[in-house]
Amino acid sequence: MVIYGVTLLAICMLAGAFIGDLLGAILGIEANVGGVGIAMLILVLVVDYLKKKKKLTVKSQEGVAFWSAMYIPIVIAMASQQNVFGAIDGGPLAILAGVAAVIVSWALVPLLSNIGKEKPNTISEELIGGNTDVRDAK
Amino acid sequence: MFEMLSDVFQENGLILSFALVGIVMYFSYMFSDKLTKGWLHGSAIAILVGLVLAYIGGATTGGEKGLSDIGLFTGIGLMGGGMLRDFAIVATAFGANIEEIKKAGFTGVLSLFLGVIVSFIVGVVIALTFGYTDAVSLTTIGAGTATYIVGPVTGTALGASSEVITLSIAAGLVKSILTMIGTPFIAKYIGLDNPRSAIVYGGLMGTTSGVAGGLAATDPKLVPYGAMTATFYTGLGCLLAPSILFIITRSIFG
């Protein structure tokens, strides 16, 4: 039944929110630490387990898939209730700080994405000599 | 007549927002297809429309919740509010691949720490150039630049002035909105086309709404990966900013 999927989703989210609050309390901060992220991890693991056991019917999956598909409309609704006026009203300091933080973070994305990535090409490039004279450098 | 119609809308706020968002999306996707030939994604246009409406809402009512402050559109607040948003974000994990998450686990954590610290430093530097010199204000503005939730949490904990706290929230909002708008444009230049870079992206940018909106407009398949790390950012920021980052800032600027 469709509701089973929705129920599964709801339980995962509640569990995540609870663990997130608990983590926040343990760390002594007034915030939910990764509640949504934890809920997502639980969902991924549970769905994987149930699928392997063939306990997740197509109908149940539809219950999760519906909410997953409602995501973009919900994000649009979310956008329309952001405090855009307040952000612009914050003046040049706020705008400059926000813009600079975004640009610097964007610049870091390619650097970090490459960490720990398997690079099958580097070895062969080195053997060939690559664009620069790697062998001479040795 | 009009009064009856407006009553119907007000009594069915959430349903009205389903109808409205659907209509906005229909025209946004048509616009994307016909006028930009798909260059500008439909959902990016729809998010932009949402932000413009939010500005109008804020400008006319002086409230903090954009369009949903206008009586007729309170249902938007329910649809786009934290509860349904988080529910839908969790649901996107349904399509995520465990192996991808495992592979990028370490870089994800690294990007979270780097994301908070880098945004914090940027905020502090900008605050310095605007003449703020006391450690409390600098830390609060730096924290707000990380996200608009960390700013007030830190500012309240350190006893910053309400003017500085407001600034810190505004800085975080600008970051969130720019991430929402800019992600689809910058994506191909920073290699944002696979789960691994999406996980890193979520960690570096941190704003859940910004990352969620931005990735949705770039490639909905990337959403779960980015959103997953982004949701840890606020917690980490609330942990680091009023403690370690404040102590470091104080030791440098007194």
Short mmCIF file of C-alpha atoms in Angstrom, two decimals:
data_model
loop_
_atom_site.label_atom_id
_atom_site.label_comp_id
_atom_site.label_asym_id
_atom_site.label_seq_id
_atom_site.Cartn_x
_atom_site.Cartn_y
_atom_site.Cartn_z
CA MET A 1 0.00 0.00 0.00
CA VAL A 2 1.10 3.54 -0.76
CA ILE A 3 0.77 4.57 2.87
CA TYR A 4 3.43 2.03 3.91
CA GLY A 5 5.99 3.94 1.88
CA VAL A 6 4.88 7.25 3.37
CA THR A 7 4.98 5.70 6.85
CA LEU A 8 8.48 4.40 6.28
CA LEU A 9 9.54 7.86 5.16
CA ALA A 10 7.87 9.49 8.16
CA ILE A 11 9.48 7.12 10.65
CA CYS A 12 12.90 7.69 9.08
CA MET A 13 12.47 11.45 9.29
CA LEU A 14 11.28 11.36 12.91
CA ALA A 15 14.15 9.07 13.88
CA GLY A 16 16.64 11.36 12.13
CA ALA A 17 15.22 14.48 13.76
CA PHE A 18 15.35 12.80 17.17
CA ILE A 19 18.95 11.62 16.74
CA GLY A 20 19.89 15.07 15.42
CA ASP A 21 18.42 16.78 18.48
CA LEU A 22 20.08 14.23 20.73
CA LEU A 23 23.45 14.89 19.09
CA GLY A 24 22.91 18.61 19.53
CA ALA A 25 22.12 18.14 23.22
CA ILE A 26 25.17 15.91 23.73
CA LEU A 27 27.40 18.49 22.06
CA GLY A 28 25.75 21.22 24.10
CA ILE A 29 24.49 23.32 21.20
CA GLU A 30 21.03 24.61 20.43
CA ALA A 31 20.69 22.99 17.06
CA ASN A 32 19.67 19.85 15.32
CA VAL A 33 22.89 18.22 14.12
CA GLY A 34 22.30 16.69 10.71
CA GLY A 35 18.82 15.37 11.47
CA VAL A 36 17.78 15.33 7.84
CA GLY A 37 21.06 13.82 6.72
CA ILE A 38 20.77 11.06 9.31
CA ALA A 39 17.18 10.41 8.24
CA MET A 40 18.37 10.10 4.64
CA LEU A 41 21.07 7.62 5.60
CA ILE A 42 18.54 5.53 7.54
CA LEU A 43 16.14 5.59 4.59
CA VAL A 44 18.85 4.54 2.12
CA LEU A 45 19.90 1.64 4.35
CA VAL A 46 16.34 0.49 5.14
CA VAL A 47 15.21 0.68 1.52
CA ASP A 48 18.28 -1.26 0.43
CA TYR A 49 17.61 -3.94 3.04
CA LEU A 50 13.89 -4.20 2.25
CA LYS A 51 14.54 -4.36 -1.48
CA LYS A 52 17.01 -7.20 -1.05
CA LYS A 53 14.46 -9.06 1.07
CA LYS A 54 11.82 -8.23 -1.55
CA LYS A 55 9.63 -6.74 1.17
CA LEU A 56 9.13 -3.41 -0.54
CA THR A 57 6.24 -3.62 -2.98
CA VAL A 58 5.91 -1.31 -5.96
CA LYS A 59 2.94 0.39 -4.29
CA SER A 60 4.93 1.10 -1.14
CA GLN A 61 7.74 2.54 -3.24
CA GLU A 62 5.25 4.85 -4.90
CA GLY A 63 4.55 6.40 -1.51
CA VAL A 64 8.19 7.46 -1.21
CA ALA A 65 8.55 8.31 -4.89
CA PHE A 66 5.62 10.73 -4.72
CA TRP A 67 7.23 12.83 -2.02
CA SER A 68 10.55 12.66 -3.78
CA ALA A 69 8.84 14.04 -6.90
CA MET A 70 7.11 16.77 -4.86
CA TYR A 71 10.52 18.01 -3.89
CA ILE A 72 10.98 20.61 -6.61
CA PRO A 73 7.51 22.18 -6.18
CA ILE A 74 8.15 22.35 -2.44
CA VAL A 75 11.52 24.02 -3.05
CA ILE A 76 9.77 26.60 -5.23
CA ALA A 77 7.27 27.27 -2.44
CA MET A 78 10.24 27.53 -0.10
CA ALA A 79 11.92 30.08 -2.37
CA SER A 80 8.82 32.24 -2.34
CA GLN A 81 8.92 32.59 1.42
CA GLN A 82 12.58 33.45 1.84
CA ASN A 83 13.36 36.77 3.42
CA VAL A 84 14.71 38.22 0.14
CA PHE A 85 13.71 41.71 1.15
CA GLY A 86 15.62 41.39 4.41
CA ALA A 87 18.69 40.07 2.61
CA ILE A 88 18.84 43.02 0.23
CA ASP A 89 17.88 45.42 2.99
CA GLY A 90 20.92 44.22 4.98
CA GLY A 91 23.09 46.57 2.96
CA PRO A 92 26.48 46.27 1.26
CA LEU A 93 28.25 44.41 4.10
CA ALA A 94 25.72 41.58 4.13
CA ILE A 95 25.56 41.35 0.34
CA LEU A 96 29.34 41.46 -0.08
CA ALA A 97 29.93 38.85 2.65
CA GLY A 98 27.31 36.51 1.21
CA VAL A 99 28.52 36.88 -2.37
CA ALA A 100 32.19 36.48 -1.44
CA ALA A 101 31.48 33.37 0.63
CA VAL A 102 29.63 31.77 -2.26
CA ILE A 103 32.35 32.57 -4.81
CA VAL A 104 35.17 31.29 -2.60
CA SER A 105 33.20 28.12 -1.83
CA TRP A 106 32.50 27.56 -5.52
CA ALA A 107 36.21 27.80 -6.24
CA LEU A 108 36.91 25.07 -3.69
CA VAL A 109 34.48 22.54 -5.20
CA PRO A 110 36.78 21.20 -7.95
CA LEU A 111 39.73 21.01 -5.55
CA LEU A 112 37.88 18.95 -2.96
CA SER A 113 36.03 16.80 -5.48
CA ASN A 114 39.37 15.50 -6.70
CA ILE A 115 40.60 14.35 -3.28
CA GLY A 116 40.66 10.59 -3.01
CA LYS A 117 39.30 10.11 -6.50
CA GLU A 118 40.76 7.18 -8.38
CA LYS A 119 42.92 8.59 -11.10
CA PRO A 120 43.57 5.89 -13.67
CA ASN A 121 44.99 8.43 -16.07
CA THR A 122 47.81 9.83 -14.01
CA ILE A 123 50.00 6.74 -14.19
CA SER A 124 49.78 6.34 -17.93
CA GLU A 125 50.33 10.05 -18.44
CA GLU A 126 53.45 9.91 -16.37
CA LEU A 127 54.70 6.94 -18.36
CA ILE A 128 54.16 8.75 -21.60
CA GLY A 129 55.67 11.89 -20.24
CA GLY A 130 52.49 13.93 -20.22
CA ASN A 131 52.49 17.50 -21.40
CA THR A 132 55.48 18.45 -19.36
CA ASP A 133 58.77 16.64 -19.22
CA VAL A 134 58.09 14.49 -16.21
CA ARG A 135 61.08 12.26 -16.86
CA ASP A 136 63.44 15.18 -17.02
CA ALA A 137 62.17 16.34 -13.67
CA LYS A 138 63.30 13.05 -12.18
CA MET B 1 -18.42 37.07 -5.30
CA PHE B 2 -14.77 38.01 -4.79
CA GLU B 3 -15.17 37.72 -1.07
CA MET B 4 -16.47 34.17 -1.44
CA LEU B 5 -13.57 33.25 -3.69
CA SER B 6 -11.05 34.76 -1.30
CA ASP B 7 -12.70 32.83 1.55
CA VAL B 8 -12.31 29.61 -0.38
CA PHE B 9 -8.64 30.39 -0.97
CA GLN B 10 -7.99 31.25 2.65
CA GLU B 11 -9.73 28.19 4.00
CA ASN B 12 -7.75 25.96 1.64
CA GLY B 13 -4.37 27.62 1.89
CA LEU B 14 -2.24 24.52 1.30
CA ILE B 15 -4.37 23.42 -1.65
CA LEU B 16 -4.17 26.90 -3.13
CA SER B 17 -0.38 26.74 -2.93
CA PHE B 18 -0.37 23.36 -4.75
CA ALA B 19 -2.38 24.99 -7.53
CA LEU B 20 -0.25 28.14 -7.61
CA VAL B 21 3.11 26.37 -7.61
CA GLY B 22 1.90 24.07 -10.36
CA ILE B 23 0.83 26.99 -12.50
CA VAL B 24 4.11 28.84 -11.90
CA MET B 25 6.00 25.68 -12.85
CA TYR B 26 3.95 25.15 -15.99
CA PHE B 27 4.74 28.60 -17.31
CA SER B 28 8.36 28.43 -16.15
CA TYR B 29 8.95 25.16 -18.00
CA MET B 30 7.21 26.51 -21.09
CA PHE B 31 9.34 29.65 -20.93
CA SER B 32 12.47 27.53 -20.49
CA ASP B 33 11.58 25.36 -23.47
CA LYS B 34 10.34 27.95 -25.93
CA LEU B 35 12.41 31.03 -25.14
CA THR B 36 15.70 29.70 -23.77
CA LYS B 37 15.62 26.33 -25.56
CA GLY B 38 16.28 24.56 -22.28
CA TRP B 39 19.43 26.58 -21.59
CA LEU B 40 17.83 27.94 -18.43
CA HIS B 41 16.19 25.08 -16.57
CA GLY B 42 12.47 25.36 -15.85
CA SER B 43 12.88 24.86 -12.15
CA ALA B 44 15.57 27.56 -12.04
CA ILE B 45 13.11 30.00 -13.57
CA ALA B 46 10.38 28.88 -11.17
CA ILE B 47 12.71 29.37 -8.18
CA LEU B 48 13.60 32.81 -9.49
CA VAL B 49 9.90 33.65 -9.79
CA GLY B 50 9.46 32.41 -6.22
CA LEU B 51 12.26 34.67 -4.98
CA VAL B 52 10.82 37.69 -6.80
CA LEU B 53 7.41 36.99 -5.25
CA ALA B 54 9.15 36.66 -1.88
CA TYR B 55 10.72 40.08 -2.37
CA ILE B 56 7.36 41.59 -3.22
CA GLY B 57 5.81 39.94 -0.17
CA GLY B 58 8.56 41.26 2.08
CA ALA B 59 8.45 44.75 0.58
CA THR B 60 4.67 45.09 0.94
CA THR B 61 4.20 43.58 4.39
CA GLY B 62 7.58 44.22 6.02
CA GLY B 63 7.48 40.64 7.29
CA GLU B 64 10.20 38.02 7.21
CA LYS B 65 8.43 35.23 5.42
CA GLY B 66 8.16 36.60 1.90
CA LEU B 67 4.98 35.82 0.02
CA SER B 68 3.49 33.82 2.89
CA ASP B 69 3.16 36.99 4.96
CA ILE B 70 0.40 38.12 2.63
CA GLY B 71 -2.81 36.81 4.19
CA LEU B 72 -4.05 35.06 1.09
CA PHE B 73 -0.84 33.08 0.60
CA THR B 74 -0.20 31.71 4.07
CA GLY B 75 -0.59 28.22 2.61
CA ILE B 76 2.70 28.72 0.78
CA GLY B 77 4.28 28.91 4.20
CA LEU B 78 2.97 25.46 4.98
CA MET B 79 4.01 23.94 1.65
CA GLY B 80 7.47 25.49 1.63
CA GLY B 81 7.97 25.37 5.39
CA GLY B 82 10.60 23.35 7.19
CA MET B 83 8.44 20.29 7.83
CA LEU B 84 7.39 19.43 4.29
CA ARG B 85 10.70 20.60 2.89
CA ASP B 86 12.66 18.20 5.09
CA PHE B 87 10.17 15.43 4.38
CA ALA B 88 10.63 15.83 0.64
CA ILE B 89 14.41 16.11 0.97
CA VAL B 90 14.55 12.87 2.94
CA ALA B 91 12.41 11.26 0.25
CA THR B 92 14.96 12.16 -2.43
CA ALA B 93 17.39 9.80 -0.69
CA PHE B 94 15.19 7.03 -2.08
CA GLY B 95 17.13 7.32 -5.34
CA ALA B 96 20.57 7.65 -3.77
CA ASN B 97 23.29 5.09 -4.20
CA ILE B 98 24.93 3.78 -1.02
CA GLU B 99 28.22 3.06 -2.76
CA GLU B 100 28.55 6.68 -3.90
CA ILE B 101 27.92 7.92 -0.38
CA LYS B 102 30.49 5.54 1.09
CA LYS B 103 33.11 6.52 -1.48
CA ALA B 104 32.71 10.24 -0.83
CA GLY B 105 32.30 9.95 2.94
CA PHE B 106 35.70 11.34 3.86
CA THR B 107 35.70 14.22 1.38
CA GLY B 108 32.16 15.01 2.52
CA VAL B 109 33.29 15.48 6.12
CA LEU B 110 36.34 17.44 5.00
CA SER B 111 34.20 19.73 2.84
CA LEU B 112 31.90 20.39 5.81
CA PHE B 113 34.72 21.62 8.04
CA LEU B 114 36.35 23.58 5.24
CA GLY B 115 32.99 25.04 4.21
CA VAL B 116 32.21 26.41 7.68
CA ILE B 117 35.72 27.74 8.27
CA VAL B 118 36.15 29.35 4.84
CA SER B 119 32.77 31.11 4.92
CA PHE B 120 33.52 32.24 8.46
CA ILE B 121 36.88 33.73 7.46
CA VAL B 122 35.35 35.48 4.45
CA GLY B 123 32.67 37.00 6.70
CA VAL B 124 35.24 38.17 9.26
CA VAL B 125 37.44 39.74 6.58
CA ILE B 126 34.52 41.63 5.03
CA ALA B 127 33.35 42.78 8.48
CA LEU B 128 36.89 44.05 9.17
CA THR B 129 36.92 46.11 5.99
CA PHE B 130 33.62 47.66 7.10
CA GLY B 131 35.20 48.80 10.32
CA TYR B 132 34.16 46.17 12.84
CA THR B 133 37.06 45.37 15.16
CA ASP B 134 35.62 43.65 18.24
CA ALA B 135 35.82 39.87 18.39
CA VAL B 136 32.12 39.39 19.24
CA SER B 137 30.83 41.30 16.20
CA LEU B 138 33.42 39.76 13.89
CA THR B 139 32.58 36.24 15.05
CA THR B 140 28.84 36.85 14.73
CA ILE B 141 29.09 38.22 11.20
CA GLY B 142 31.48 35.41 10.23
CA ALA B 143 29.06 32.86 11.67
CA GLY B 144 26.12 34.43 9.82
CA THR B 145 28.07 34.28 6.59
CA ALA B 146 28.30 30.51 7.16
CA THR B 147 24.50 30.26 7.47
CA TYR B 148 21.76 32.53 8.71
CA ILE B 149 20.96 30.15 11.55
CA VAL B 150 24.50 29.99 12.90
CA GLY B 151 24.72 33.82 12.97
CA PRO B 152 21.96 34.52 15.50
CA VAL B 153 22.81 31.40 17.54
CA THR B 154 26.41 32.59 17.87
CA GLY B 155 25.48 36.25 18.32
CA THR B 156 23.04 35.46 21.10
CA ALA B 157 25.53 33.20 22.84
CA LEU B 158 28.26 35.86 22.71
CA GLY B 159 26.00 38.81 23.46
CA ALA B 160 26.37 40.64 20.15
CA SER B 161 24.25 43.72 19.40
CA SER B 162 20.97 43.18 17.58
CA GLU B 163 22.25 45.28 14.67
CA VAL B 164 25.15 42.87 14.18
CA ILE B 165 22.87 39.84 14.51
CA THR B 166 20.55 41.26 11.85
CA LEU B 167 23.55 41.83 9.57
CA SER B 168 24.72 38.26 10.13
CA ILE B 169 21.30 36.89 9.18
CA ALA B 170 21.25 39.05 6.05
CA ALA B 171 24.70 37.80 5.01
CA GLY B 172 23.54 34.19 5.35
CA LEU B 173 20.38 34.93 3.39
CA VAL B 174 22.37 36.46 0.54
CA LYS B 175 24.54 33.33 0.46
CA SER B 176 21.50 31.07 0.41
CA ILE B 177 19.72 33.00 -2.34
CA LEU B 178 22.82 33.33 -4.52
CA THR B 179 23.46 29.58 -4.18
CA MET B 180 19.89 28.90 -5.27
CA ILE B 181 20.19 31.15 -8.33
CA GLY B 182 23.82 30.61 -9.25
CA THR B 183 24.32 26.85 -8.96
CA PRO B 184 22.90 25.90 -12.38
CA PHE B 185 25.12 28.50 -14.06
CA ILE B 186 28.35 27.62 -12.32
CA ALA B 187 27.78 23.84 -12.29
CA LYS B 188 29.64 22.94 -15.44
CA TYR B 189 32.64 25.12 -14.60
CA ILE B 190 33.22 23.45 -11.24
CA GLY B 191 32.51 19.88 -12.37
CA LEU B 192 29.22 19.63 -10.51
CA ASP B 193 27.80 16.70 -12.46
CA ASN B 194 28.33 13.62 -10.28
CA PRO B 195 27.34 12.40 -6.81
CA ARG B 196 30.83 12.92 -5.40
CA SER B 197 31.04 16.60 -6.31
CA ALA B 198 27.44 17.08 -5.16
CA ILE B 199 28.38 15.73 -1.71
CA VAL B 200 31.33 18.13 -1.62
CA TYR B 201 29.09 20.94 -2.83
CA GLY B 202 26.58 20.38 -0.04
CA GLY B 203 29.35 20.44 2.52
CA LEU B 204 31.04 23.57 1.19
CA MET B 205 27.93 25.68 0.62
CA GLY B 206 26.05 24.44 3.66
CA THR B 207 22.80 26.31 3.17
CA THR B 208 20.23 23.52 2.89
CA SER B 209 17.70 25.66 1.07
CA GLY B 210 20.34 27.08 -1.25
CA VAL B 211 21.88 23.71 -2.07
CA ALA B 212 18.49 22.03 -2.38
CA GLY B 213 17.14 24.71 -4.71
CA GLY B 214 20.35 25.07 -6.68
CA LEU B 215 20.86 21.38 -7.30
CA ALA B 216 17.20 20.90 -8.18
CA ALA B 217 17.66 23.44 -10.93
CA THR B 218 20.93 21.85 -12.06
CA ASP B 219 20.13 18.13 -12.00
CA PRO B 220 17.54 16.65 -9.62
CA LYS B 221 19.56 13.42 -9.44
CA LEU B 222 22.25 15.25 -7.49
CA VAL B 223 19.87 16.60 -4.84
CA PRO B 224 20.05 13.77 -2.30
CA TYR B 225 23.86 13.81 -2.21
CA GLY B 226 24.17 17.55 -1.76
CA ALA B 227 21.30 17.84 0.68
CA MET B 228 22.66 15.05 2.85
CA THR B 229 25.92 16.83 3.69
CA ALA B 230 24.36 20.29 3.75
CA THR B 231 22.10 19.35 6.63
CA PHE B 232 25.12 18.71 8.85
CA TYR B 233 26.54 22.15 8.16
CA THR B 234 24.31 24.19 10.43
CA GLY B 235 24.96 21.87 13.37
CA LEU B 236 28.70 21.98 12.78
CA GLY B 237 28.58 25.75 12.44
CA CYS B 238 26.66 26.13 15.71
CA LEU B 239 29.30 23.92 17.28
CA LEU B 240 32.42 25.65 15.92
CA ALA B 241 31.49 29.33 15.69
CA PRO B 242 30.73 30.24 19.31
CA SER B 243 33.57 28.06 20.60
CA ILE B 244 36.81 27.41 18.70
CA LEU B 245 36.29 30.03 16.02
CA PHE B 246 35.40 32.68 18.60
CA ILE B 247 38.45 31.86 20.70
CA ILE B 248 40.70 32.11 17.65
CA THR B 249 39.09 35.37 16.55
CA ARG B 250 39.43 36.82 20.04
CA SER B 251 43.08 35.87 20.29
CA ILE B 252 43.78 37.66 17.00
CA PHE B 253 41.62 40.78 17.39
CA GLY B 254 41.37 41.04 21.16
#
